[in-house]
Amino acid sequence: MDYKARSAYKDSKIVNEYDSKRFYSIRGKVINFLEKSAIEKAIKYIALPAASEILDLPCGTGRISIFLAEKGYKVMGGDISPEMIDKVRENARRIGMNGQTEFQVLDAEKIDCANSHFDAVVSLRFFGHTPPEVRKRVLMEFKRVGKKYFIFSYYLKNSLQEILRRKKRLAAGIPWYPVSFKDIDQEMKQVGIKKIKIFPVLKYFSETVVVLGEASYSNGNK
Ligand SMILES: C[S@@+](CC[C@H](N)C(=O)[O-])C[C@H]1O[C@@H](n2cnc3c(N)ncnc32)[C@H](O)[C@@H]1O
């Protein structure tokens, strides 16, 4: 099934403006900081060893891949957009991050990587763009390539921020797929990922929650 974000980020204007439009304003910087803080809390919660291999998919322009590489993790960033991959390679090169990071065009619905390859799989700002049936395929792929831990951002239906953004998204023609806490539990359970803990990006306001999960082996996948 097709969905807008699958092809939208191949447009060079969108790619070139991706960081400046989202993360350069004070508001953007704060949100970026809060999202990274939630990821950091999740990593600390499981005490993810420093040498762990992490898949960041989709990596976009690389803010999360680079953040994780700076912490000493070995990071593979993937994105379906070759233009995004060119941009993230350029960004990593500019700050001298080539050694700990690798970037490659990857489709999250059919990841070209071996089973159980990564210690952790991280996916930010993706599940709001993906319809439930796509998310299920993606989650199954994450579960297949991931050994143990999963860190995803989900977007909460009827949160204050989602309600405030709803009209704007509709007017801009941005399809959006928010979920309830129950949906998160069900989706993760269906693919054999056990929810460990939820880290809200900004409690009582933000639509974004960072969800930490662990592979459960009961579905016979491993
Ligand atoms: C909103 S950006 C998020 C990027 C990054 N995770 C971040 O938080 O800044 C969404 C990205 O998803 C990518 N994308 C969409 N469908 C994809 C798929 N099936 N597999 C891999 N990447 C995909 C787009 O190319 C785009 O770069």
mmCIF file with all atom_site columns, N, CA and C in Angstrom, residues 126-175:
data_model
loop_
_atom_site.group_PDB
_atom_site.id
_atom_site.type_symbol
_atom_site.label_atom_id
_atom_site.label_alt_id
_atom_site.label_comp_id
_atom_site.label_asym_id
_atom_site.label_entity_id
_atom_site.label_seq_id
_atom_site.pdbx_PDB_ins_code
_atom_site.Cartn_x
_atom_site.Cartn_y
_atom_site.Cartn_z
_atom_site.occupancy
_atom_site.B_iso_or_equiv
_atom_site.pdbx_formal_charge
_atom_site.auth_seq_id
_atom_site.auth_comp_id
_atom_site.auth_asym_id
_atom_site.auth_atom_id
_atom_site.pdbx_PDB_model_num
ATOM 1   N N  . PHE A 1 126 ? 8.051  8.386  12.172 1.00 0.00 ? 126 PHE A N  1
ATOM 2   C CA . PHE A 1 126 ? 7.656  7.555  11.031 1.00 0.00 ? 126 PHE A CA 1
ATOM 3   C C  . PHE A 1 126 ? 6.231  7.025  11.197 1.00 0.00 ? 126 PHE A C  1
ATOM 4   N N  . PHE A 1 127 ? 5.901  6.580  12.398 1.00 0.00 ? 127 PHE A N  1
ATOM 5   C CA . PHE A 1 127 ? 4.626  5.879  12.571 1.00 0.00 ? 127 PHE A CA 1
ATOM 6   C C  . PHE A 1 127 ? 3.397  6.792  12.451 1.00 0.00 ? 127 PHE A C  1
ATOM 7   N N  . GLY A 1 128 ? 3.597  8.106  12.585 1.00 0.00 ? 128 GLY A N  1
ATOM 8   C CA . GLY A 1 128 ? 2.467  9.008  12.341 1.00 0.00 ? 128 GLY A CA 1
ATOM 9   C C  . GLY A 1 128 ? 2.113  9.053  10.860 1.00 0.00 ? 128 GLY A C  1
ATOM 10  N N  . HIS A 1 129 ? 3.105  8.780  10.009 1.00 0.00 ? 129 HIS A N  1
ATOM 11  C CA . HIS A 1 129 ? 2.909  8.856  8.561  1.00 0.00 ? 129 HIS A CA 1
ATOM 12  C C  . HIS A 1 129 ? 2.389  7.559  7.962  1.00 0.00 ? 129 HIS A C  1
ATOM 13  N N  . THR A 1 130 ? 2.399  6.496  8.738  1.00 0.00 ? 130 THR A N  1
ATOM 14  C CA . THR A 1 130 ? 2.121  5.184  8.141  1.00 0.00 ? 130 THR A CA 1
ATOM 15  C C  . THR A 1 130 ? 0.772  4.610  8.599  1.00 0.00 ? 130 THR A C  1
ATOM 16  N N  . PRO A 1 131 ? -0.050 4.174  7.636  1.00 0.00 ? 131 PRO A N  1
ATOM 17  C CA . PRO A 1 131 ? -1.317 3.526  7.988  1.00 0.00 ? 131 PRO A CA 1
ATOM 18  C C  . PRO A 1 131 ? -1.046 2.246  8.783  1.00 0.00 ? 131 PRO A C  1
ATOM 19  N N  . PRO A 1 132 ? -2.016 1.797  9.589  1.00 0.00 ? 132 PRO A N  1
ATOM 20  C CA . PRO A 1 132 ? -1.787 0.638  10.458 1.00 0.00 ? 132 PRO A CA 1
ATOM 21  C C  . PRO A 1 132 ? -1.266 -0.607 9.728  1.00 0.00 ? 132 PRO A C  1
ATOM 22  N N  . GLU A 1 133 ? -1.768 -0.871 8.525  1.00 0.00 ? 133 GLU A N  1
ATOM 23  C CA . GLU A 1 133 ? -1.328 -2.098 7.827  1.00 0.00 ? 133 GLU A CA 1
ATOM 24  C C  . GLU A 1 133 ? 0.142  -1.991 7.402  1.00 0.00 ? 133 GLU A C  1
ATOM 25  N N  . VAL A 1 134 ? 0.586  -0.774 7.085  1.00 0.00 ? 134 VAL A N  1
ATOM 26  C CA . VAL A 1 134 ? 2.004  -0.579 6.742  1.00 0.00 ? 134 VAL A CA 1
ATOM 27  C C  . VAL A 1 134 ? 2.844  -0.733 8.010  1.00 0.00 ? 134 VAL A C  1
ATOM 28  N N  . ARG A 1 135 ? 2.343  -0.123 9.098  1.00 0.00 ? 135 ARG A N  1
ATOM 29  C CA . ARG A 1 135 ? 3.082  -0.214 10.377 1.00 0.00 ? 135 ARG A CA 1
ATOM 30  C C  . ARG A 1 135 ? 3.278  -1.660 10.780 1.00 0.00 ? 135 ARG A C  1
ATOM 31  N N  . LYS A 1 136 ? 2.268  -2.464 10.522 1.00 0.00 ? 136 LYS A N  1
ATOM 32  C CA . LYS A 1 136 ? 2.390  -3.870 10.930 1.00 0.00 ? 136 LYS A CA 1
ATOM 33  C C  . LYS A 1 136 ? 3.525  -4.550 10.151 1.00 0.00 ? 136 LYS A C  1
ATOM 34  N N  . ARG A 1 137 ? 3.583  -4.285 8.835  1.00 0.00 ? 137 ARG A N  1
ATOM 35  C CA . ARG A 1 137 ? 4.662  -4.879 8.022  1.00 0.00 ? 137 ARG A CA 1
ATOM 36  C C  . ARG A 1 137 ? 6.028  -4.379 8.509  1.00 0.00 ? 137 ARG A C  1
ATOM 37  N N  . VAL A 1 138 ? 6.078  -3.078 8.802  1.00 0.00 ? 138 VAL A N  1
ATOM 38  C CA . VAL A 1 138 ? 7.335  -2.471 9.255  1.00 0.00 ? 138 VAL A CA 1
ATOM 39  C C  . VAL A 1 138 ? 7.747  -3.081 10.603 1.00 0.00 ? 138 VAL A C  1
ATOM 40  N N  . LEU A 1 139 ? 6.775  -3.197 11.507 1.00 0.00 ? 139 LEU A N  1
ATOM 41  C CA . LEU A 1 139 ? 7.087  -3.752 12.840 1.00 0.00 ? 139 LEU A CA 1
ATOM 42  C C  . LEU A 1 139 ? 7.605  -5.189 12.715 1.00 0.00 ? 139 LEU A C  1
ATOM 43  N N  . MET A 1 140 ? 7.007  -5.941 11.787 1.00 0.00 ? 140 MET A N  1
ATOM 44  C CA . MET A 1 140 ? 7.470  -7.323 11.597 1.00 0.00 ? 140 MET A CA 1
ATOM 45  C C  . MET A 1 140 ? 8.902  -7.355 11.083 1.00 0.00 ? 140 MET A C  1
ATOM 46  N N  . GLU A 1 141 ? 9.213  -6.421 10.189 1.00 0.00 ? 141 GLU A N  1
ATOM 47  C CA . GLU A 1 141 ? 10.574 -6.335 9.682  1.00 0.00 ? 141 GLU A CA 1
ATOM 48  C C  . GLU A 1 141 ? 11.555 -5.889 10.779 1.00 0.00 ? 141 GLU A C  1
ATOM 49  N N  . PHE A 1 142 ? 11.138 -4.917 11.587 1.00 0.00 ? 142 PHE A N  1
ATOM 50  C CA . PHE A 1 142 ? 11.995 -4.473 12.695 1.00 0.00 ? 142 PHE A CA 1
ATOM 51  C C  . PHE A 1 142 ? 12.274 -5.649 13.626 1.00 0.00 ? 142 PHE A C  1
ATOM 52  N N  . LYS A 1 143 ? 11.224 -6.399 13.909 1.00 0.00 ? 143 LYS A N  1
ATOM 53  C CA . LYS A 1 143 ? 11.368 -7.554 14.807 1.00 0.00 ? 143 LYS A CA 1
ATOM 54  C C  . LYS A 1 143 ? 12.321 -8.591 14.188 1.00 0.00 ? 143 LYS A C  1
ATOM 55  N N  . ARG A 1 144 ? 12.250 -8.757 12.869 1.00 0.00 ? 144 ARG A N  1
ATOM 56  C CA . ARG A 1 144 ? 13.097 -9.750 12.202 1.00 0.00 ? 144 ARG A CA 1
ATOM 57  C C  . ARG A 1 144 ? 14.582 -9.356 12.255 1.00 0.00 ? 144 ARG A C  1
ATOM 58  N N  . VAL A 1 145 ? 14.881 -8.078 11.993 1.00 0.00 ? 145 VAL A N  1
ATOM 59  C CA . VAL A 1 145 ? 16.300 -7.677 11.927 1.00 0.00 ? 145 VAL A CA 1
ATOM 60  C C  . VAL A 1 145 ? 16.869 -7.301 13.298 1.00 0.00 ? 145 VAL A C  1
ATOM 61  N N  . GLY A 1 146 ? 15.964 -7.089 14.283 1.00 0.00 ? 146 GLY A N  1
ATOM 62  C CA . GLY A 1 146 ? 16.420 -6.684 15.619 1.00 0.00 ? 146 GLY A CA 1
ATOM 63  C C  . GLY A 1 146 ? 16.579 -7.886 16.541 1.00 0.00 ? 146 GLY A C  1
ATOM 64  N N  . LYS A 1 147 ? 17.626 -7.807 17.371 1.00 0.00 ? 147 LYS A N  1
ATOM 65  C CA . LYS A 1 147 ? 17.865 -8.915 18.312 1.00 0.00 ? 147 LYS A CA 1
ATOM 66  C C  . LYS A 1 147 ? 17.031 -8.742 19.569 1.00 0.00 ? 147 LYS A C  1
ATOM 67  N N  . LYS A 1 148 ? 16.995 -7.521 20.097 1.00 0.00 ? 148 LYS A N  1
ATOM 68  C CA . LYS A 1 148 ? 16.417 -7.398 21.425 1.00 0.00 ? 148 LYS A CA 1
ATOM 69  C C  . LYS A 1 148 ? 15.558 -6.157 21.673 1.00 0.00 ? 148 LYS A C  1
ATOM 70  N N  . TYR A 1 149 ? 16.111 -4.979 21.450 1.00 0.00 ? 149 TYR A N  1
ATOM 71  C CA . TYR A 1 149 ? 15.394 -3.773 21.881 1.00 0.00 ? 149 TYR A CA 1
ATOM 72  C C  . TYR A 1 149 ? 14.856 -2.941 20.716 1.00 0.00 ? 149 TYR A C  1
ATOM 73  N N  . PHE A 1 150 ? 13.759 -2.253 20.996 1.00 0.00 ? 150 PHE A N  1
ATOM 74  C CA . PHE A 1 150 ? 13.089 -1.444 19.980 1.00 0.00 ? 150 PHE A CA 1
ATOM 75  C C  . PHE A 1 150 ? 12.667 -0.117 20.598 1.00 0.00 ? 150 PHE A C  1
ATOM 76  N N  . ILE A 1 151 ? 12.967 0.954  19.896 1.00 0.00 ? 151 ILE A N  1
ATOM 77  C CA . ILE A 1 151 ? 12.589 2.290  20.388 1.00 0.00 ? 151 ILE A CA 1
ATOM 78  C C  . ILE A 1 151 ? 11.878 3.018  19.242 1.00 0.00 ? 151 ILE A C  1
ATOM 79  N N  . PHE A 1 152 ? 10.576 3.235  19.417 1.00 0.00 ? 152 PHE A N  1
ATOM 80  C CA . PHE A 1 152 ? 9.784  3.853  18.341 1.00 0.00 ? 152 PHE A CA 1
ATOM 81  C C  . PHE A 1 152 ? 9.070  5.086  18.861 1.00 0.00 ? 152 PHE A C  1
ATOM 82  N N  . SER A 1 153 ? 8.854  6.059  17.989 1.00 0.00 ? 153 SER A N  1
ATOM 83  C CA . SER A 1 153 ? 7.908  7.110  18.392 1.00 0.00 ? 153 SER A CA 1
ATOM 84  C C  . SER A 1 153 ? 6.554  6.806  17.765 1.00 0.00 ? 153 SER A C  1
ATOM 85  N N  . TYR A 1 154 ? 5.538  6.917  18.604 1.00 0.00 ? 154 TYR A N  1
ATOM 86  C CA . TYR A 1 154 ? 4.145  6.805  18.171 1.00 0.00 ? 154 TYR A CA 1
ATOM 87  C C  . TYR A 1 154 ? 3.488  8.156  18.414 1.00 0.00 ? 154 TYR A C  1
ATOM 88  N N  . TYR A 1 155 ? 2.319  8.357  17.817 1.00 0.00 ? 155 TYR A N  1
ATOM 89  C CA . TYR A 1 155 ? 1.635  9.660  17.885 1.00 0.00 ? 155 TYR A CA 1
ATOM 90  C C  . TYR A 1 155 ? 0.230  9.479  18.440 1.00 0.00 ? 155 TYR A C  1
ATOM 91  N N  . LEU A 1 156 ? -0.031 10.144 19.548 1.00 0.00 ? 156 LEU A N  1
ATOM 92  C CA . LEU A 1 156 ? -1.262 9.884  20.293 1.00 0.00 ? 156 LEU A CA 1
ATOM 93  C C  . LEU A 1 156 ? -2.473 10.643 19.768 1.00 0.00 ? 156 LEU A C  1
ATOM 94  N N  . LYS A 1 157 ? -3.498 9.855  19.495 1.00 0.00 ? 157 LYS A N  1
ATOM 95  C CA . LYS A 1 157 ? -4.803 10.373 19.096 1.00 0.00 ? 157 LYS A CA 1
ATOM 96  C C  . LYS A 1 157 ? -5.393 11.174 20.256 1.00 0.00 ? 157 LYS A C  1
ATOM 97  N N  . ASN A 1 158 ? -5.996 12.305 19.964 1.00 0.00 ? 158 ASN A N  1
ATOM 98  C CA . ASN A 1 158 ? -6.690 13.111 20.971 1.00 0.00 ? 158 ASN A CA 1
ATOM 99  C C  . ASN A 1 158 ? -5.777 13.693 22.060 1.00 0.00 ? 158 ASN A C  1
ATOM 100 N N  . SER A 1 159 ? -4.479 13.717 21.825 1.00 0.00 ? 159 SER A N  1
ATOM 101 C CA . SER A 1 159 ? -3.597 14.454 22.743 1.00 0.00 ? 159 SER A CA 1
ATOM 102 C C  . SER A 1 159 ? -3.801 15.936 22.395 1.00 0.00 ? 159 SER A C  1
ATOM 103 N N  . LEU A 1 160 ? -3.420 16.795 23.317 1.00 0.00 ? 160 LEU A N  1
ATOM 104 C CA . LEU A 1 160 ? -3.625 18.225 23.095 1.00 0.00 ? 160 LEU A CA 1
ATOM 105 C C  . LEU A 1 160 ? -2.965 18.681 21.777 1.00 0.00 ? 160 LEU A C  1
ATOM 106 N N  . GLN A 1 161 ? -1.738 18.257 21.585 1.00 0.00 ? 161 GLN A N  1
ATOM 107 C CA . GLN A 1 161 ? -1.000 18.681 20.394 1.00 0.00 ? 161 GLN A CA 1
ATOM 108 C C  . GLN A 1 161 ? -1.629 18.133 19.104 1.00 0.00 ? 161 GLN A C  1
ATOM 109 N N  . GLU A 1 162 ? -2.098 16.887 19.180 1.00 0.00 ? 162 GLU A N  1
ATOM 110 C CA . GLU A 1 162 ? -2.722 16.291 17.979 1.00 0.00 ? 162 GLU A CA 1
ATOM 111 C C  . GLU A 1 162 ? -3.991 17.058 17.614 1.00 0.00 ? 162 GLU A C  1
ATOM 112 N N  . ILE A 1 163 ? -4.772 17.426 18.642 1.00 0.00 ? 163 ILE A N  1
ATOM 113 C CA . ILE A 1 163 ? -6.013 18.180 18.384 1.00 0.00 ? 163 ILE A CA 1
ATOM 114 C C  . ILE A 1 163 ? -5.670 19.541 17.768 1.00 0.00 ? 163 ILE A C  1
ATOM 115 N N  . LEU A 1 164 ? -4.629 20.186 18.314 1.00 0.00 ? 164 LEU A N  1
ATOM 116 C CA . LEU A 1 164 ? -4.236 21.504 17.796 1.00 0.00 ? 164 LEU A CA 1
ATOM 117 C C  . LEU A 1 164 ? -3.710 21.436 16.360 1.00 0.00 ? 164 LEU A C  1
ATOM 118 N N  . ARG A 1 165 ? -3.086 20.294 16.023 1.00 0.00 ? 165 ARG A N  1
ATOM 119 C CA . ARG A 1 165 ? -2.482 20.188 14.690 1.00 0.00 ? 165 ARG A CA 1
ATOM 120 C C  . ARG A 1 165 ? -3.421 19.610 13.637 1.00 0.00 ? 165 ARG A C  1
ATOM 121 N N  . ARG A 1 166 ? -4.527 19.041 14.098 1.00 0.00 ? 166 ARG A N  1
ATOM 122 C CA . ARG A 1 166 ? -5.410 18.285 13.206 1.00 0.00 ? 166 ARG A CA 1
ATOM 123 C C  . ARG A 1 166 ? -5.846 19.105 11.990 1.00 0.00 ? 166 ARG A C  1
ATOM 124 N N  . LYS A 1 167 ? -6.353 20.306 12.256 1.00 0.00 ? 167 LYS A N  1
ATOM 125 C CA . LYS A 1 167 ? -6.884 21.154 11.187 1.00 0.00 ? 167 LYS A CA 1
ATOM 126 C C  . LYS A 1 167 ? -5.788 21.528 10.177 1.00 0.00 ? 167 LYS A C  1
ATOM 127 N N  . LYS A 1 168 ? -4.625 21.876 10.748 1.00 0.00 ? 168 LYS A N  1
ATOM 128 C CA . LYS A 1 168 ? -3.502 22.301 9.910  1.00 0.00 ? 168 LYS A CA 1
ATOM 129 C C  . LYS A 1 168 ? -3.053 21.163 8.981  1.00 0.00 ? 168 LYS A C  1
ATOM 130 N N  . ARG A 1 169 ? -3.021 19.954 9.545  1.00 0.00 ? 169 ARG A N  1
ATOM 131 C CA . ARG A 1 169 ? -2.607 18.798 8.738  1.00 0.00 ? 169 ARG A CA 1
ATOM 132 C C  . ARG A 1 169 ? -3.624 18.520 7.636  1.00 0.00 ? 169 ARG A C  1
ATOM 133 N N  . LEU A 1 170 ? -4.889 18.622 7.991  1.00 0.00 ? 170 LEU A N  1
ATOM 134 C CA . LEU A 1 170 ? -5.961 18.399 7.010  1.00 0.00 ? 170 LEU A CA 1
ATOM 135 C C  . LEU A 1 170 ? -5.846 19.404 5.874  1.00 0.00 ? 170 LEU A C  1
ATOM 136 N N  . ALA A 1 171 ? -5.662 20.673 6.257  1.00 0.00 ? 171 ALA A N  1
ATOM 137 C CA . ALA A 1 171 ? -5.572 21.739 5.255  1.00 0.00 ? 171 ALA A CA 1
ATOM 138 C C  . ALA A 1 171 ? -4.350 21.544 4.361  1.00 0.00 ? 171 ALA A C  1
ATOM 139 N N  . ALA A 1 172 ? -3.255 21.047 4.945  1.00 0.00 ? 172 ALA A N  1
ATOM 140 C CA . ALA A 1 172 ? -2.024 20.865 4.169  1.00 0.00 ? 172 ALA A CA 1
ATOM 141 C C  . ALA A 1 172 ? -2.018 19.531 3.412  1.00 0.00 ? 172 ALA A C  1
ATOM 142 N N  . GLY A 1 173 ? -3.064 18.730 3.610  1.00 0.00 ? 173 GLY A N  1
ATOM 143 C CA . GLY A 1 173 ? -3.153 17.432 2.913  1.00 0.00 ? 173 GLY A CA 1
ATOM 144 C C  . GLY A 1 173 ? -2.111 16.443 3.415  1.00 0.00 ? 173 GLY A C  1
ATOM 145 N N  . ILE A 1 174 ? -1.822 16.516 4.721  1.00 0.00 ? 174 ILE A N  1
ATOM 146 C CA . ILE A 1 174 ? -0.858 15.565 5.303  1.00 0.00 ? 174 ILE A CA 1
ATOM 147 C C  . ILE A 1 174 ? -1.639 14.423 5.963  1.00 0.00 ? 174 ILE A C  1
ATOM 148 N N  . PRO A 1 175 ? -1.619 13.229 5.373  1.00 0.00 ? 175 PRO A N  1
ATOM 149 C CA . PRO A 1 175 ? -2.317 12.115 6.011  1.00 0.00 ? 175 PRO A CA 1
ATOM 150 C C  . PRO A 1 175 ? -1.621 11.763 7.319  1.00 0.00 ? 175 PRO A C  1
#
